[in-house]
Amino acid sequence: MENNEEKKGFQFAFNKVNYIIMGVGLILLALGYILLAGGGSDDPNVFNPAMFDTRRLYVAPILIVLGFAVEIVAIMYKGKKK
């Protein structure tokens, strides 16, 4: 008897839906890191309070964690059986 994999031939580990979900996760990660950047001061003797704003303390880390969660879902997702 032949194995099911031998009948089907070569198959990729992921299908199109997995790659779409991975793309969404990468976009979330990139957006989170872009929002996290900046906030420094050109002069080291001057304090810039912009580094403690809501965007850097809350929004960016949440987007980064969501991005990693979406990547895990993309890896674990198995499509519907036909």
JSON list of C-alpha atoms in Angstrom, two decimals, residues 12-79:
[
{"chain": "A", "resi": 12, "resn": "PHE", "atom": "CA", "xyz": [4.77, 22.60, 0.60]},
{"chain": "A", "resi": 13, "resn": "ALA", "atom": "CA", "xyz": [4.49, 22.86, 4.39]},
{"chain": "A", "resi": 14, "resn": "PHE", "atom": "CA", "xyz": [2.27, 25.95, 4.09]},
{"chain": "A", "resi": 15, "resn": "ASN", "atom": "CA", "xyz": [-0.49, 26.89, 1.71]},
{"chain": "A", "resi": 16, "resn": "LYS", "atom": "CA", "xyz": [-1.58, 30.27, 0.34]},
{"chain": "A", "resi": 17, "resn": "VAL", "atom": "CA", "xyz": [-3.65, 31.17, 3.40]},
{"chain": "A", "resi": 18, "resn": "ASN", "atom": "CA", "xyz": [-0.68, 30.60, 5.71]},
{"chain": "A", "resi": 19, "resn": "TYR", "atom": "CA", "xyz": [1.46, 32.99, 3.66]},
{"chain": "A", "resi": 20, "resn": "ILE", "atom": "CA", "xyz": [-1.27, 35.64, 3.68]},
{"chain": "A", "resi": 21, "resn": "ILE", "atom": "CA", "xyz": [-1.56, 35.41, 7.47]},
{"chain": "A", "resi": 22, "resn": "MET", "atom": "CA", "xyz": [2.24, 35.59, 7.75]},
{"chain": "A", "resi": 23, "resn": "GLY", "atom": "CA", "xyz": [2.24, 38.73, 5.62]},
{"chain": "A", "resi": 24, "resn": "VAL", "atom": "CA", "xyz": [-0.31, 40.36, 7.91]},
{"chain": "A", "resi": 25, "resn": "GLY", "atom": "CA", "xyz": [1.84, 39.43, 10.91]},
{"chain": "A", "resi": 26, "resn": "LEU", "atom": "CA", "xyz": [4.95, 40.91, 9.30]},
{"chain": "A", "resi": 27, "resn": "ILE", "atom": "CA", "xyz": [3.09, 44.13, 8.53]},
{"chain": "A", "resi": 28, "resn": "LEU", "atom": "CA", "xyz": [1.96, 44.38, 12.16]},
{"chain": "A", "resi": 29, "resn": "LEU", "atom": "CA", "xyz": [5.52, 43.78, 13.37]},
{"chain": "A", "resi": 30, "resn": "ALA", "atom": "CA", "xyz": [7.00, 46.35, 11.01]},
{"chain": "A", "resi": 31, "resn": "LEU", "atom": "CA", "xyz": [4.37, 48.93, 11.96]},
{"chain": "A", "resi": 32, "resn": "GLY", "atom": "CA", "xyz": [5.01, 48.31, 15.66]},
{"chain": "A", "resi": 33, "resn": "TYR", "atom": "CA", "xyz": [8.76, 48.76, 15.30]},
{"chain": "A", "resi": 34, "resn": "ILE", "atom": "CA", "xyz": [8.31, 51.90, 13.18]},
{"chain": "A", "resi": 35, "resn": "LEU", "atom": "CA", "xyz": [6.03, 53.40, 15.84]},
{"chain": "A", "resi": 36, "resn": "LEU", "atom": "CA", "xyz": [8.55, 52.46, 18.52]},
{"chain": "A", "resi": 37, "resn": "ALA", "atom": "CA", "xyz": [11.42, 54.31, 16.82]},
{"chain": "A", "resi": 38, "resn": "GLY", "atom": "CA", "xyz": [12.45, 57.87, 17.57]},
{"chain": "A", "resi": 39, "resn": "GLY", "atom": "CA", "xyz": [11.78, 60.05, 20.57]},
{"chain": "A", "resi": 40, "resn": "GLY", "atom": "CA", "xyz": [15.39, 60.83, 21.33]},
{"chain": "A", "resi": 41, "resn": "SER", "atom": "CA", "xyz": [16.95, 64.23, 21.70]},
{"chain": "A", "resi": 42, "resn": "ASP", "atom": "CA", "xyz": [19.73, 65.69, 19.57]},
{"chain": "A", "resi": 43, "resn": "ASP", "atom": "CA", "xyz": [21.22, 67.43, 22.59]},
{"chain": "A", "resi": 44, "resn": "PRO", "atom": "CA", "xyz": [22.10, 65.06, 25.48]},
{"chain": "A", "resi": 45, "resn": "ASN", "atom": "CA", "xyz": [21.61, 67.87, 28.00]},
{"chain": "A", "resi": 46, "resn": "VAL", "atom": "CA", "xyz": [17.96, 68.40, 27.02]},
{"chain": "A", "resi": 47, "resn": "PHE", "atom": "CA", "xyz": [15.26, 65.97, 28.12]},
{"chain": "A", "resi": 48, "resn": "ASN", "atom": "CA", "xyz": [12.66, 65.12, 25.49]},
{"chain": "A", "resi": 49, "resn": "PRO", "atom": "CA", "xyz": [9.37, 63.94, 27.06]},
{"chain": "A", "resi": 50, "resn": "ALA", "atom": "CA", "xyz": [8.22, 62.60, 23.67]},
{"chain": "A", "resi": 51, "resn": "MET", "atom": "CA", "xyz": [9.94, 59.30, 24.42]},
{"chain": "A", "resi": 52, "resn": "PHE", "atom": "CA", "xyz": [7.27, 58.56, 27.05]},
{"chain": "A", "resi": 53, "resn": "ASP", "atom": "CA", "xyz": [4.18, 59.20, 24.95]},
{"chain": "A", "resi": 54, "resn": "THR", "atom": "CA", "xyz": [1.30, 56.77, 24.46]},
{"chain": "A", "resi": 55, "resn": "ARG", "atom": "CA", "xyz": [2.48, 55.68, 21.04]},
{"chain": "A", "resi": 56, "resn": "ARG", "atom": "CA", "xyz": [5.80, 54.32, 22.32]},
{"chain": "A", "resi": 57, "resn": "LEU", "atom": "CA", "xyz": [4.58, 52.97, 25.67]},
{"chain": "A", "resi": 58, "resn": "TYR", "atom": "CA", "xyz": [1.32, 51.28, 24.66]},
{"chain": "A", "resi": 59, "resn": "VAL", "atom": "CA", "xyz": [0.48, 51.20, 20.95]},
{"chain": "A", "resi": 60, "resn": "ALA", "atom": "CA", "xyz": [3.81, 49.98, 19.55]},
{"chain": "A", "resi": 61, "resn": "PRO", "atom": "CA", "xyz": [4.34, 47.13, 22.06]},
{"chain": "A", "resi": 62, "resn": "ILE", "atom": "CA", "xyz": [0.76, 45.94, 21.59]},
{"chain": "A", "resi": 63, "resn": "LEU", "atom": "CA", "xyz": [1.23, 45.86, 17.81]},
{"chain": "A", "resi": 64, "resn": "ILE", "atom": "CA", "xyz": [4.48, 43.93, 18.20]},
{"chain": "A", "resi": 65, "resn": "VAL", "atom": "CA", "xyz": [2.91, 41.32, 20.48]},
{"chain": "A", "resi": 66, "resn": "LEU", "atom": "CA", "xyz": [-0.08, 41.02, 18.12]},
{"chain": "A", "resi": 67, "resn": "GLY", "atom": "CA", "xyz": [2.31, 40.58, 15.20]},
{"chain": "A", "resi": 68, "resn": "PHE", "atom": "CA", "xyz": [4.10, 37.70, 16.93]},
{"chain": "A", "resi": 69, "resn": "ALA", "atom": "CA", "xyz": [0.75, 36.14, 17.88]},
{"chain": "A", "resi": 70, "resn": "VAL", "atom": "CA", "xyz": [-0.42, 36.35, 14.26]},
{"chain": "A", "resi": 71, "resn": "GLU", "atom": "CA", "xyz": [2.84, 34.72, 13.12]},
{"chain": "A", "resi": 72, "resn": "ILE", "atom": "CA", "xyz": [2.26, 31.82, 15.54]},
{"chain": "A", "resi": 73, "resn": "VAL", "atom": "CA", "xyz": [-1.29, 31.43, 14.25]},
{"chain": "A", "resi": 74, "resn": "ALA", "atom": "CA", "xyz": [0.02, 31.47, 10.67]},
{"chain": "A", "resi": 75, "resn": "ILE", "atom": "CA", "xyz": [2.45, 28.66, 11.44]},
{"chain": "A", "resi": 76, "resn": "MET", "atom": "CA", "xyz": [-0.09, 26.57, 13.33]},
{"chain": "A", "resi": 77, "resn": "TYR", "atom": "CA", "xyz": [-3.06, 27.15, 10.96]},
{"chain": "A", "resi": 78, "resn": "LYS", "atom": "CA", "xyz": [-4.17, 24.12, 9.05]},
{"chain": "A", "resi": 79, "resn": "GLY", "atom": "CA", "xyz": [-6.82, 24.68, 6.38]}
]
